[in-house]
XYZ file of C-alpha atoms in Angstrom:
400
model
C 98.539 120.548 200.341
C 101.821 120.288 198.423
C 102.517 122.455 195.407
C 101.581 120.230 192.461
C 99.899 117.786 194.836
C 96.379 116.566 195.499
C 94.506 116.233 198.771
C 91.356 114.146 199.297
C 88.809 115.602 201.726
C 86.122 113.201 203.022
C 82.721 114.810 203.527
C 79.975 113.739 205.895
C 76.393 115.000 205.938
C 73.343 114.224 208.057
C 71.275 114.629 204.866
C 72.186 112.324 201.954
C 73.763 114.312 199.111
C 74.825 113.458 195.572
C 78.039 114.894 194.063
C 76.045 116.947 191.545
C 74.212 118.684 194.422
C 77.486 120.294 195.583
C 79.867 122.795 194.026
C 83.494 123.456 194.926
C 85.064 126.895 194.503
C 88.887 126.915 194.358
C 91.532 129.582 193.615
C 92.487 130.289 189.987
C 94.651 127.531 188.540
C 93.465 124.955 191.086
C 91.231 121.956 190.258
C 88.552 120.146 192.233
C 86.312 117.099 191.770
C 83.587 115.362 193.781
C 82.992 111.603 193.827
C 81.494 108.923 195.996
C 83.693 106.804 198.207
C 83.270 103.081 198.722
C 81.144 103.533 201.853
C 78.537 105.733 200.180
C 79.972 109.023 201.389
C 81.524 111.835 199.357
C 85.135 112.806 198.725
C 86.334 116.163 197.420
C 89.697 116.002 195.587
C 91.611 119.280 195.342
C 94.752 119.762 193.226
C 97.147 122.707 193.588
C 99.354 124.022 190.762
C 103.053 123.149 190.849
C 104.072 126.795 190.414
C 102.407 129.141 192.896
C 103.467 131.778 195.390
C 100.336 131.245 197.476
C 100.873 130.288 201.122
C 97.254 129.238 201.590
C 94.414 128.051 199.364
C 90.813 128.807 200.347
C 88.391 126.044 199.360
C 84.621 126.582 199.542
C 82.281 123.606 199.321
C 78.582 124.466 199.225
C 75.231 122.988 198.296
C 73.463 123.905 195.063
C 69.869 125.216 195.083
C 68.392 121.777 194.290
C 70.044 120.115 197.317
C 67.733 119.014 200.177
C 69.657 121.184 202.667
C 71.666 124.398 202.599
C 75.243 124.321 203.835
C 78.667 125.795 203.166
C 82.127 124.712 204.325
C 85.276 126.851 204.039
C 88.698 125.234 204.326
C 92.005 127.133 204.400
C 94.707 124.742 203.204
C 98.344 125.707 203.909
C 100.373 125.383 200.717
C 103.670 123.561 201.221
C 106.628 123.254 198.918
C 108.486 119.970 198.619
C 110.948 121.424 201.135
C 109.610 123.390 204.097
C 111.790 125.599 206.306
C 111.147 126.682 209.878
C 113.606 129.156 211.447
C 113.696 128.922 215.251
C 115.535 130.959 217.854
C 117.417 129.052 220.542
C 118.803 130.236 223.896
C 122.047 132.219 224.067
C 121.994 133.549 220.514
C 121.267 130.328 218.662
C 119.272 129.888 215.461
C 118.062 126.569 214.046
C 116.762 125.989 210.517
C 114.560 122.886 210.296
C 114.326 121.589 206.708
C 111.437 119.169 206.219
C 110.932 116.966 203.177
C 107.196 117.140 202.496
C 107.461 115.049 199.335
C 107.370 111.322 198.614
C 110.974 111.003 197.373
C 114.364 111.692 198.992
C 115.386 115.326 198.509
C 118.810 116.960 198.470
C 119.024 120.409 200.007
C 121.840 122.973 200.025
C 121.502 125.754 202.579
C 123.127 129.023 203.471
C 122.537 131.370 206.424
C 122.912 135.139 206.047
C 122.963 137.876 208.682
C 121.350 140.822 206.880
C 121.582 143.565 209.493
C 121.377 144.660 213.107
C 118.812 146.964 214.689
C 119.932 148.304 218.085
C 117.368 149.503 220.603
C 117.033 153.300 220.599
C 114.709 155.299 222.819
C 112.669 152.236 223.697
C 112.043 151.027 220.134
C 113.668 149.899 216.881
C 114.093 151.579 213.512
C 113.804 148.595 211.237
C 114.158 150.747 208.137
C 117.566 151.953 209.343
C 119.514 148.775 210.140
C 123.191 148.874 211.002
C 125.698 146.623 209.262
C 125.952 143.319 211.131
C 127.798 143.904 214.391
C 128.565 140.211 214.826
C 128.869 137.115 212.669
C 127.450 133.614 212.451
C 129.272 130.546 213.713
C 128.368 126.938 213.021
C 126.654 125.335 210.038
C 126.395 128.491 207.948
C 126.485 126.451 204.736
C 125.856 122.790 204.104
C 124.156 120.001 202.198
C 121.940 117.122 203.283
C 119.757 114.456 201.717
C 116.449 114.236 203.563
C 114.187 111.194 203.441
C 110.420 111.636 202.856
C 108.653 112.980 205.926
C 111.897 113.601 207.805
C 113.538 116.809 209.036
C 117.177 117.905 208.979
C 118.345 120.674 211.343
C 121.211 123.087 210.864
C 122.350 125.390 213.673
C 124.292 128.617 213.924
C 124.990 131.059 216.743
C 125.362 134.841 216.775
C 128.868 135.428 218.061
C 128.796 138.111 220.775
C 125.179 139.181 220.208
C 123.800 142.173 222.101
C 120.863 141.134 224.333
C 118.718 144.121 223.279
C 119.382 144.156 219.520
C 117.196 142.689 216.803
C 118.965 140.672 214.114
C 117.607 140.109 210.622
C 118.525 136.562 209.596
C 117.780 134.715 206.360
C 118.241 131.053 205.509
C 117.876 129.799 201.951
C 117.490 126.163 200.927
C 117.994 125.068 197.310
C 116.965 121.650 195.999
C 118.709 119.533 193.346
C 116.669 121.217 190.578
C 117.787 124.704 191.637
C 114.483 125.709 193.252
C 115.109 127.935 196.260
C 113.030 128.539 199.399
C 113.930 131.289 201.871
C 112.843 132.277 205.348
C 113.726 135.645 206.845
C 112.915 136.793 210.360
C 114.005 139.081 213.167
C 115.426 137.444 216.274
C 116.613 138.928 219.552
C 116.832 138.559 223.294
C 117.078 134.757 223.203
C 115.566 134.424 226.694
C 115.059 130.889 228.012
C 112.161 129.605 230.127
C 112.897 126.324 231.956
C 110.243 123.701 232.369
C 108.850 123.281 235.884
C 108.444 119.898 237.555
C 105.565 121.299 239.618
C 103.533 124.470 239.283
C 104.700 127.306 241.550
C 102.519 128.822 244.205
C 101.451 132.197 242.809
C 102.212 134.260 245.898
C 104.639 136.948 244.740
C 107.689 135.096 246.103
C 110.169 133.393 243.764
C 111.210 130.716 246.245
C 110.719 127.626 244.031
C 113.834 125.985 242.564
C 112.722 126.637 238.982
C 113.054 130.364 239.488
C 116.683 129.884 240.463
C 117.239 127.994 237.186
C 115.576 130.699 235.087
C 117.753 133.270 233.311
C 117.200 136.826 234.516
C 116.473 139.574 231.981
C 116.736 143.273 232.802
C 114.927 146.542 232.058
C 117.367 149.092 233.468
C 119.173 150.898 230.629
C 118.601 154.335 229.020
C 118.000 152.816 225.561
C 115.005 150.929 226.966
C 113.146 154.153 227.859
C 110.351 155.357 225.554
C 108.679 158.749 226.016
C 105.622 159.830 224.033
C 106.811 163.465 224.086
C 110.318 164.768 224.531
C 108.944 167.317 226.998
C 107.710 164.573 229.363
C 109.647 163.949 232.559
C 112.923 162.190 231.682
C 113.988 158.912 233.225
C 116.151 159.456 236.308
C 117.797 156.032 236.402
C 117.042 152.554 237.789
C 115.637 153.947 241.064
C 113.047 155.862 239.022
C 111.797 152.812 237.098
C 113.462 149.473 236.330
C 112.868 145.748 236.594
C 114.254 142.266 236.308
C 112.168 139.344 235.118
C 112.256 135.585 234.652
C 110.028 133.048 232.898
C 109.203 129.367 233.372
C 106.498 126.988 232.115
C 104.680 123.706 232.448
C 101.834 122.034 230.541
C 99.258 124.386 232.055
C 100.722 127.886 231.938
C 103.496 130.355 231.248
C 104.852 131.794 234.504
C 106.506 135.200 234.880
C 108.169 136.725 237.898
C 108.828 140.466 237.558
C 110.609 142.499 240.230
C 109.856 146.204 239.664
C 111.497 149.256 241.209
C 109.325 152.369 240.914
C 109.741 155.514 243.020
C 106.086 156.533 242.521
C 103.401 153.850 242.186
C 100.182 155.243 240.754
C 97.279 152.935 239.845
C 93.980 154.867 239.894
C 92.278 153.061 236.990
C 90.403 149.777 236.694
C 89.176 147.359 234.037
C 90.052 148.297 230.445
C 92.069 151.377 231.499
C 94.767 149.531 233.419
C 97.190 150.085 230.524
C 97.015 153.823 231.291
C 98.906 153.693 234.609
C 101.811 151.952 236.318
C 101.786 148.258 235.527
C 102.968 145.564 233.135
C 101.938 145.161 229.525
C 102.860 142.359 227.117
C 102.732 142.039 223.349
C 102.908 138.354 222.411
C 103.415 136.702 219.031
C 102.048 133.141 219.328
C 103.110 132.348 215.735
C 106.721 133.518 215.898
C 108.017 131.112 213.220
C 105.079 131.437 210.806
C 105.286 133.504 207.641
C 101.605 134.442 208.004
C 100.342 135.580 211.421
C 96.892 134.698 212.731
C 96.936 137.603 215.166
C 98.653 139.094 218.188
C 98.033 139.147 221.931
C 98.026 142.383 223.945
C 97.787 141.774 227.680
C 98.043 144.230 230.611
C 98.420 143.483 234.330
C 98.150 146.135 237.027
C 96.911 146.950 240.485
C 93.478 148.554 240.672
C 91.359 149.887 243.536
C 89.788 146.395 243.621
C 93.087 144.462 243.556
C 95.397 143.084 240.855
C 93.724 142.550 237.483
C 94.587 141.325 233.965
C 92.956 142.538 230.755
C 93.264 141.230 227.190
C 93.044 143.916 224.479
C 93.931 141.789 221.444
C 93.461 138.054 220.957
C 95.058 135.773 218.348
C 92.387 133.066 218.341
C 88.565 133.001 218.187
C 88.459 130.905 221.365
C 89.938 133.766 223.415
C 87.676 136.726 224.112
C 89.045 140.168 224.830
C 88.291 141.808 228.157
C 89.055 140.565 231.689
C 90.998 137.294 231.615
C 91.755 134.605 234.177
C 95.429 135.298 234.771
C 96.618 134.477 238.282
C 98.390 137.500 239.769
C 100.061 137.954 243.140
C 102.270 140.810 244.311
C 104.396 141.765 247.307
C 105.618 145.272 248.066
C 108.468 146.671 250.129
C 109.595 150.320 249.957
C 109.873 151.145 246.228
C 110.011 147.511 245.108
C 107.095 145.411 243.938
C 107.416 141.711 243.051
C 104.712 140.435 240.694
C 104.168 136.747 239.896
C 101.899 135.677 237.026
C 100.438 132.426 235.705
C 99.101 132.865 232.152
C 97.156 129.757 231.017
C 98.272 128.508 227.595
C 94.676 128.596 226.363
C 94.902 132.415 226.490
C 97.951 132.277 224.196
C 96.301 130.162 221.481
C 97.235 129.059 218.868
C 100.678 128.652 220.491
C 101.466 125.056 221.449
C 103.964 124.684 224.342
C 106.754 122.143 223.971
C 110.513 122.144 224.531
C 112.163 124.292 221.874
C 108.990 126.205 221.014
C 109.522 129.902 220.332
C 107.190 132.620 221.648
C 107.553 136.254 220.593
C 107.435 138.607 223.581
C 107.816 142.254 224.524
C 107.371 143.217 228.179
C 107.066 146.866 229.198
C 106.667 148.847 232.425
C 104.128 151.617 231.919
C 105.046 154.848 233.725
C 102.779 157.342 235.483
C 104.317 159.494 238.219
C 101.193 161.570 238.769
C 100.700 163.497 235.523
C 99.329 160.677 233.373
C 101.104 157.948 231.441
C 104.228 159.436 229.896
C 105.770 156.340 228.336
C 107.320 153.026 229.276
C 110.545 151.107 229.800
C 110.748 147.793 227.991
C 112.371 144.478 227.232
C 111.998 144.828 223.465
C 109.145 146.877 222.069
C 106.088 147.163 219.831
C 103.448 147.136 222.566
C 102.511 150.755 221.838
C 102.421 150.254 218.050
C 101.258 146.585 218.110
C 104.153 145.752 215.772
C 105.226 142.119 216.110
C 108.561 142.643 214.353
C 109.748 144.563 217.444
C 109.344 141.748 219.988
C 112.085 139.477 221.325
C 112.284 135.690 221.583
C 111.300 133.584 224.591
C 112.323 129.943 224.125
C 110.862 127.064 226.122
C 113.437 124.495 227.202
């Protein structure tokens, strides 16, 4: 529903109902009415105020005591301004602001991008409350003006000049309409990893011998700043031969594919089922709503060897259709000396409500849990937040 707009909601019922047998509960300042439509059904009209900071309006439609049946319907309506802004990350340090005209008349928009600060990776995490001054600057359409027709979208792009692949950047874009009303979107962006689209699904066999893997950009977990220890007294990281990895991503309509090549001098995997996070293995924190101002949830997924073979376990789900517990992730691994290559196929249905398409932006942190024989002491990661479940600490994986 648009701010100041009205939406008509058709209602169907197996039991005939009159408008006076229903009541509609709306947020303060909103209005609602019930009437019959021309076909004998019912329509609920809901009007939102023109001035509101709400991002969502909850509408409850329920039967009154004298109705022949008892029922209740809850609808959560996203509240849109006349101009909507989506801020997307793009590969190689790019950012795209998509300005959409949600109204019925042409709209003029003036925009400006701002780089608010930089958060470098330190000891395997980020101190968002202690940002550094911007270490780079924005190139491209940092400021501009466009007239957008009803229902259409205008895109403006900038790039972070010389961005660091492990830093998080706080970026804000503000759009102002002809009446001086401003809308802003602020988000963290980092990593800017790209996942190419596959022409055919790979064979999940622990070998990256398909052509798509050669087209995928390689990311690395091999630097001191990527090491997190729960206690300073725990065994320190001894370098890439102790624990490190490279990884790549690809996708098709069915799944997200990851290939992770891990070097670990001591591989210890004594646990099974829900305890696989507490040993050597992979763990992912995924934001399926990276561009949304309001998050529906987060996904916490671990993959590890167990005494019964490779297993995947979901600890947090972002959608009611996805249950926590063991999940159907295809896993295959190959080992040689201290190296272990792990190939994964994660069905998109496990990453709901994310919708895969070229340009879509998935938030991702990937860590290597570490246990050299005295219990899990920490992890090495590509971005962070898995331990704290904090989505602001993840990087960006962009489908292309």
